Short mmCIF file of C-alpha atoms and ligand atoms in Angstrom, two decimals:
data_model
loop_
_atom_site.label_atom_id
_atom_site.label_comp_id
_atom_site.label_asym_id
_atom_site.label_seq_id
_atom_site.Cartn_x
_atom_site.Cartn_y
_atom_site.Cartn_z
CA MET A 1 -2.39 27.58 0.13
CA ALA A 2 -1.03 24.17 -0.10
CA LYS A 3 -1.05 22.05 -3.40
CA ILE A 4 -3.46 19.12 -2.91
CA ILE A 5 -1.95 16.10 -4.22
CA ASP A 6 -4.37 14.30 -6.47
CA GLY A 7 -3.92 10.65 -5.72
CA LYS A 8 -7.06 9.68 -7.87
CA ALA A 9 -5.49 11.55 -10.99
CA ILE A 10 -2.09 9.80 -10.42
CA SER A 11 -3.70 6.52 -9.80
CA THR A 12 -5.52 6.50 -12.99
CA GLN A 13 -2.48 7.75 -14.82
CA ILE A 14 -0.85 4.44 -13.44
CA LYS A 15 -3.46 2.19 -14.37
CA ASP A 16 -3.50 3.58 -17.63
CA GLU A 17 0.02 2.63 -17.96
CA CYS A 18 -0.69 -0.73 -17.06
CA ARG A 19 -3.61 -1.02 -19.37
CA GLU A 20 -1.13 -0.13 -22.32
CA ARG A 21 1.05 -2.89 -21.35
CA VAL A 22 -1.56 -5.63 -20.37
CA THR A 23 -2.96 -4.88 -24.00
CA ALA A 24 0.47 -5.05 -25.64
CA MET A 25 1.11 -8.23 -23.77
CA LYS A 26 -2.27 -9.75 -24.94
CA GLU A 27 -1.16 -8.98 -28.63
CA GLN A 28 1.95 -11.14 -28.00
CA GLY A 29 -0.21 -14.18 -26.40
CA GLN A 30 0.41 -13.15 -22.70
CA HIS A 31 -2.15 -13.08 -20.06
CA VAL A 32 -2.21 -11.47 -16.37
CA ALA A 33 -4.18 -13.20 -13.77
CA LEU A 34 -4.40 -12.35 -10.12
CA ALA A 35 -6.01 -14.61 -7.54
CA VAL A 36 -7.86 -12.66 -4.74
CA ILE A 37 -8.49 -14.57 -1.72
CA GLN A 38 -11.07 -12.99 1.01
CA VAL A 39 -11.81 -15.31 4.21
CA GLY A 40 -14.86 -14.34 5.89
CA ASN A 41 -16.74 -11.46 5.01
CA ASP A 42 -15.37 -8.41 7.09
CA PRO A 43 -16.99 -5.31 5.42
CA ALA A 44 -13.98 -3.18 4.67
CA SER A 45 -12.06 -6.27 3.31
CA SER A 46 -14.92 -6.69 1.22
CA VAL A 47 -15.05 -2.71 -0.26
CA TYR A 48 -11.20 -3.13 -0.62
CA VAL A 49 -11.55 -6.65 -2.45
CA ARG A 50 -14.00 -5.42 -4.63
CA ASN A 51 -11.93 -2.16 -5.70
CA LYS A 52 -9.42 -4.61 -6.66
CA LYS A 53 -11.39 -6.52 -8.86
CA LYS A 54 -12.72 -3.45 -10.27
CA ALA A 55 -9.24 -2.31 -11.00
CA CYS A 56 -8.56 -5.56 -12.52
CA GLU A 57 -11.42 -4.97 -14.72
CA TYR A 58 -10.14 -1.57 -15.82
CA VAL A 59 -6.46 -2.86 -16.66
CA GLY A 60 -7.48 -6.00 -18.41
CA ILE A 61 -6.33 -8.33 -15.62
CA GLU A 62 -7.99 -11.69 -15.27
CA SER A 63 -9.30 -11.57 -11.56
CA LEU A 64 -9.87 -15.04 -10.08
CA SER A 65 -12.04 -14.64 -6.94
CA TYR A 66 -11.86 -16.94 -3.77
CA GLU A 67 -14.24 -15.93 -1.19
CA LEU A 68 -13.79 -18.58 1.84
CA SER A 69 -16.05 -18.69 4.88
CA GLU A 70 -15.20 -17.36 8.31
CA GLU A 71 -14.40 -20.73 9.81
CA THR A 72 -12.00 -21.76 7.28
CA THR A 73 -8.87 -23.49 8.96
CA GLN A 74 -5.25 -22.31 8.10
CA GLU A 75 -4.63 -25.76 6.64
CA GLU A 76 -7.48 -25.25 3.99
CA LEU A 77 -6.14 -21.80 3.14
CA LEU A 78 -2.32 -23.10 2.61
CA SER A 79 -3.78 -26.06 0.53
CA LEU A 80 -5.32 -23.34 -1.86
CA ILE A 81 -2.42 -21.05 -1.83
CA GLU A 82 0.03 -24.10 -2.60
CA LYS A 83 -2.62 -24.97 -5.57
CA LEU A 84 -2.53 -21.44 -6.82
CA ASN A 85 1.27 -21.34 -6.28
CA GLN A 86 1.66 -24.32 -8.72
CA ASP A 87 -1.03 -22.74 -11.53
CA GLN A 88 0.91 -21.21 -14.38
CA LYS A 89 -2.21 -19.35 -15.44
CA VAL A 90 -1.90 -17.51 -12.00
CA ASN A 91 0.53 -14.85 -11.91
CA GLY A 92 -0.31 -12.87 -8.71
CA ILE A 93 -2.01 -14.14 -5.12
CA LEU A 94 -3.51 -11.61 -2.82
CA VAL A 95 -4.84 -12.73 0.54
CA GLN A 96 -6.90 -9.66 2.05
CA LEU A 97 -5.82 -8.95 5.37
CA PRO A 98 -7.04 -9.26 8.32
CA LEU A 99 -7.53 -12.94 8.68
CA PRO A 100 -9.61 -14.57 11.12
CA LYS A 101 -7.97 -15.50 14.43
CA GLN A 102 -7.79 -18.98 13.82
CA ILE A 103 -5.24 -18.38 10.79
CA ASP A 104 -1.54 -16.93 11.27
CA GLU A 105 -0.96 -14.24 9.18
CA ASP A 106 2.84 -14.61 8.85
CA THR A 107 2.38 -18.31 8.02
CA VAL A 108 0.28 -17.37 5.33
CA ILE A 109 2.50 -14.58 3.72
CA ARG A 110 5.52 -16.91 3.94
CA ALA A 111 3.19 -19.78 2.17
CA ILE A 112 3.02 -17.49 -0.96
CA ASP A 113 5.42 -17.95 -4.03
CA PRO A 114 7.83 -15.10 -3.82
CA ARG A 115 7.46 -14.84 -7.37
CA LYS A 116 3.70 -14.19 -7.10
CA ASP A 117 3.64 -11.93 -4.10
CA VAL A 118 2.26 -9.02 -5.51
CA ASP A 119 1.52 -7.28 -2.15
CA GLY A 120 5.26 -7.65 -1.29
CA PHE A 121 4.56 -8.59 2.37
CA HIS A 122 6.86 -11.83 1.76
CA PRO A 123 10.00 -11.87 3.81
CA GLN A 124 12.03 -12.36 0.54
CA SER A 125 10.73 -9.39 -0.72
CA VAL A 126 11.12 -7.39 2.16
CA GLY A 127 14.92 -8.27 2.08
CA ALA A 128 15.33 -7.48 -1.38
CA LEU A 129 13.76 -4.43 -0.76
CA CYS A 130 16.45 -3.79 2.12
CA ILE A 131 19.66 -4.66 0.07
CA GLY A 132 18.44 -3.13 -3.31
CA GLN A 133 17.47 -6.05 -5.25
CA PRO A 134 14.50 -6.37 -7.60
CA GLY A 135 11.48 -7.87 -5.86
CA PHE A 136 7.70 -6.78 -5.37
CA LEU A 137 7.38 -3.32 -3.50
CA SER A 138 4.78 -3.26 -0.92
CA CYS A 139 1.95 -1.21 -2.57
CA THR A 140 1.28 1.58 -0.20
CA PRO A 141 4.57 2.69 0.40
CA ALA A 142 5.64 2.29 -3.29
CA GLY A 143 2.52 4.39 -4.18
CA ILE A 144 3.56 7.38 -2.12
CA ILE A 145 7.10 7.41 -3.97
CA GLU A 146 5.22 7.45 -7.34
CA LEU A 147 2.71 10.19 -6.04
CA LEU A 148 5.81 12.38 -4.69
CA LYS A 149 7.67 12.05 -7.79
CA ARG A 150 4.65 12.44 -10.13
CA SER A 151 3.79 15.61 -8.17
CA GLY A 152 7.30 16.97 -8.60
CA VAL A 153 8.55 16.56 -4.75
CA VAL A 154 12.39 16.42 -4.70
CA ILE A 155 13.23 13.46 -2.27
CA GLU A 156 16.88 13.41 -2.56
CA GLY A 157 18.50 15.36 0.10
CA LYS A 158 15.57 16.19 2.31
CA GLU A 159 14.81 15.18 5.80
CA CYS A 160 12.10 12.68 5.79
CA VAL A 161 10.04 11.82 8.58
CA VAL A 162 7.89 8.83 8.73
CA ILE A 163 5.50 8.18 11.97
CA GLY A 164 4.57 4.48 12.16
CA ARG A 165 7.07 1.38 11.87
CA SER A 166 4.68 -1.35 10.64
CA ASN A 167 5.75 -3.89 8.19
CA ILE A 168 3.48 -2.93 5.82
CA VAL A 169 3.47 0.75 5.81
CA GLY A 170 6.18 2.48 7.98
CA LYS A 171 9.43 0.30 7.62
CA PRO A 172 9.15 -0.14 3.72
CA MET A 173 8.08 3.48 3.35
CA ALA A 174 11.38 4.30 5.26
CA ILE A 175 13.54 2.25 3.24
CA LEU A 176 12.14 3.53 0.04
CA LEU A 177 12.52 7.06 1.07
CA LEU A 178 16.25 5.87 1.97
CA ARG A 179 16.83 4.57 -1.69
CA GLU A 180 15.61 7.96 -3.00
CA ASN A 181 18.42 9.69 -0.95
CA GLY A 182 16.51 11.13 1.60
CA THR A 183 17.64 11.63 5.18
CA VAL A 184 15.05 9.25 7.31
CA THR A 185 13.78 9.35 10.68
CA VAL A 186 10.91 6.88 11.56
CA ALA A 187 9.04 7.84 14.79
CA HIS A 188 6.72 5.51 17.10
CA SER A 189 4.89 5.25 19.91
CA ARG A 190 7.81 5.46 21.98
CA THR A 191 9.59 8.29 20.20
CA GLY A 192 10.20 11.20 22.57
CA ASN A 193 9.35 14.67 21.72
CA LEU A 194 7.43 13.51 18.53
CA LYS A 195 6.35 17.10 17.65
CA GLU A 196 9.82 18.21 17.74
CA VAL A 197 10.94 15.25 15.51
CA CYS A 198 8.12 15.96 13.11
CA ARG A 199 8.83 19.35 12.62
CA ARG A 200 12.21 18.74 11.17
CA ALA A 201 10.39 16.99 8.18
CA ASP A 202 10.36 18.44 4.82
CA ILE A 203 8.66 15.56 4.07
CA LEU A 204 6.27 14.08 6.37
CA VAL A 205 4.60 10.46 6.04
CA VAL A 206 1.82 9.95 8.69
CA ALA A 207 1.01 6.24 9.25
CA VAL A 208 0.23 6.35 12.87
CA GLY A 209 -3.53 4.74 12.43
CA LYS A 210 -4.94 7.69 14.66
CA PRO A 211 -7.69 9.75 13.29
CA LYS A 212 -6.58 13.68 12.79
CA MET A 213 -3.84 13.13 15.25
CA ILE A 214 -1.45 15.07 13.60
CA THR A 215 -2.18 18.92 13.93
CA ARG A 216 -0.32 21.85 12.36
CA GLU A 217 1.98 21.70 15.61
CA TYR A 218 3.67 18.79 14.32
CA VAL A 219 4.43 20.45 10.68
CA LYS A 220 7.03 22.67 9.76
CA GLU A 221 5.80 25.17 7.52
CA GLY A 222 6.08 24.34 3.60
CA ALA A 223 6.69 20.67 4.42
CA VAL A 224 5.05 18.26 2.20
CA VAL A 225 2.76 16.14 4.29
CA ILE A 226 1.46 12.61 3.12
CA ASP A 227 -1.34 10.98 5.35
CA VAL A 228 -1.77 7.14 4.87
CA GLY A 229 -4.56 6.74 7.49
CA ILE A 230 -7.77 5.86 6.62
CA HIS A 231 -10.72 5.94 9.12
CA ARG A 232 -14.63 6.42 9.50
CA ASN A 233 -15.69 9.27 11.79
CA ALA A 234 -18.76 9.68 13.60
CA GLU A 235 -20.88 10.63 10.69
CA ASN A 236 -19.21 7.71 8.57
CA LYS A 237 -17.22 10.05 6.63
CA LEU A 238 -13.66 8.90 5.74
CA CYS A 239 -10.58 10.89 7.31
CA GLY A 240 -7.09 10.22 7.69
CA ASP A 241 -4.28 10.62 10.70
CA VAL A 242 -3.90 14.20 9.68
CA ASP A 243 -6.33 17.19 10.85
CA PHE A 244 -6.27 18.13 7.05
CA ALA A 245 -8.26 21.62 8.04
CA ASP A 246 -5.69 22.67 10.38
CA VAL A 247 -2.43 21.48 8.67
CA GLU A 248 -3.65 22.62 5.16
CA PRO A 249 -2.75 26.38 5.80
CA VAL A 250 0.89 25.63 6.72
CA CYS A 251 2.30 23.12 4.50
CA SER A 252 3.11 23.52 0.68
CA ALA A 253 1.36 19.94 -0.39
CA ILE A 254 -0.75 17.68 1.18
CA THR A 255 -2.87 14.40 0.15
CA PRO A 256 -6.44 14.31 0.87
CA VAL A 257 -8.44 11.53 2.62
CA PRO A 258 -10.33 10.35 0.35
CA GLY A 259 -8.35 10.46 -2.72
CA GLY A 260 -4.85 10.69 -1.62
CA VAL A 261 -2.77 7.49 -0.96
CA GLY A 262 -5.86 5.08 -0.84
CA PRO A 263 -6.04 5.19 -4.79
CA MET A 264 -2.43 4.55 -5.34
CA THR A 265 -2.12 1.52 -3.08
CA ILE A 266 -4.33 -0.28 -5.87
CA ALA A 267 -2.80 1.09 -8.61
CA MET A 268 0.39 -0.55 -7.47
CA LEU A 269 -1.11 -3.70 -7.02
CA MET A 270 -2.05 -3.46 -10.71
CA HIS A 271 1.67 -2.43 -11.30
CA ASN A 272 2.86 -5.34 -9.46
CA CYS A 273 0.89 -7.55 -11.40
CA VAL A 274 2.20 -6.59 -14.56
CA GLU A 275 5.65 -6.93 -13.35
CA SER A 276 4.77 -10.42 -12.21
CA LEU A 277 5.31 -11.45 -15.69
CA LYS A 278 9.19 -10.58 -15.62
CA LEU A 279 9.61 -12.71 -12.26
CA GLN A 280 7.98 -15.77 -13.85
P1 NDP B 301 -0.22 0.17 12.63
O1 NDP B 301 -1.30 0.34 13.62
O2 NDP B 301 0.34 -1.06 12.39
O3 NDP B 301 1.01 1.20 13.04
C1 NDP B 301 1.02 2.11 13.55
C2 NDP B 301 2.32 2.73 13.86
O4 NDP B 301 2.03 3.98 14.43
C3 NDP B 301 3.08 1.83 14.73
O5 NDP B 301 4.51 1.74 14.44
C4 NDP B 301 2.96 2.49 16.40
O6 NDP B 301 4.29 2.64 17.06
C5 NDP B 301 2.74 3.91 15.66
N1 NDP B 301 2.00 4.97 16.64
C6 NDP B 301 0.80 4.55 17.12
N2 NDP B 301 0.57 5.46 18.11
C7 NDP B 301 1.33 6.62 18.17
C8 NDP B 301 1.40 7.51 18.79
N3 NDP B 301 0.85 8.22 19.83
N4 NDP B 301 2.71 8.46 18.50
C9 NDP B 301 3.74 7.73 17.58
N5 NDP B 301 3.58 6.77 17.12
C10 NDP B 301 2.54 6.27 17.40
O7 NDP B 301 -1.09 0.76 11.27
P2 NDP B 301 -0.45 0.42 9.92
O8 NDP B 301 0.99 0.87 9.36
O9 NDP B 301 -1.25 -0.68 9.31
O10 NDP B 301 -1.55 1.80 9.33
C11 NDP B 301 -1.61 3.11 9.61
C12 NDP B 301 -2.83 3.86 8.66
O11 NDP B 301 -2.70 3.57 7.61
C13 NDP B 301 -3.91 3.02 9.21
O12 NDP B 301 -4.89 4.41 9.71
C14 NDP B 301 -4.39 2.32 8.39
O13 NDP B 301 -5.92 2.20 8.21
C15 NDP B 301 -3.78 3.06 7.27
N6 NDP B 301 -3.66 2.12 5.91
C16 NDP B 301 -3.81 2.86 4.78
C17 NDP B 301 -3.66 2.19 3.77
C18 NDP B 301 -3.95 2.66 2.43
O14 NDP B 301 -4.03 2.38 1.43
N7 NDP B 301 -4.21 4.25 2.43
C19 NDP B 301 -2.79 0.93 3.50
C20 NDP B 301 -2.27 0.45 4.96
C21 NDP B 301 -2.75 1.33 6.00
P3 NDP B 301 4.61 0.80 17.43
O15 NDP B 301 5.31 0.46 16.66
O16 NDP B 301 5.50 1.79 18.64
O17 NDP B 301 3.39 0.58 18.02
#
């Protein structure tokens, strides 16, 4: 039977560590505040934003909420970001994605001061990650590294396969695994022989965005499987990119959905908010 990697428990550990640090900072007169901007009212985004605010409350970080209408123009959003960039009382700025179609996400991400880029999406943060310099790490991949380490999974020397090459998950994931001395392969929609490539993996990270696509034919016996996907099935239940019931019997450890990678993303956001004080 595979070990089930408990992202909920590990994320609580990380939030508790952040809470201790925030308490100590407050005793020294320091204050941490995160500005959370949501444009429109996409229901999934509203859930994420609510969970982020709840985590801030738990950790002791002030969350400043900006709920803008669906019709907000790019100029209006950029001017709010500029105001928050200048505000010394704001340590982190988070713009919940996706944005309405009249707003260009890249322009918005670039507008955030890299010293407040707690999502780790700014090109400067990504560049720093690539060349091993200090900077904010993208929360989901950073959370996966924590999950692996805190579950006793050794990355060094292992064959790691990441399915997906998006800017927010696949690419930073590959670089972080490389930084931990894994031997990394990145697979994507044009990869030939995907099953064969995946079966090489000691650690398989799945961020393909297709519900239950990864079955046991993609998994080497004894591999560690990390499922990044989040989907709602026909019964409105959450499921991942991995067919958990099919894969669990053949792997050595696996993350469930829900309760695996998801909670780690928010825990690492809290971590980044606490770290932001060092950069400012
Ligand atoms: P994207 O859709 O941006 O990227 C998907 C990647 O998978 C692409 O690189 C694509 O390749 C590749 N791909 C698609 N189909 C196939 C296929 N049949 N075979 C091989 N590769 C394929 O998704 P994201 O990276 O943003 O997210 C991935 C999943 O993770 C989603 O389910 C998302 O909801 C979830 N997610 C979860 C988070 C969490 O906190 N748990 C946070 C962020 C995302 P190509 O580049 O060639 O098109």
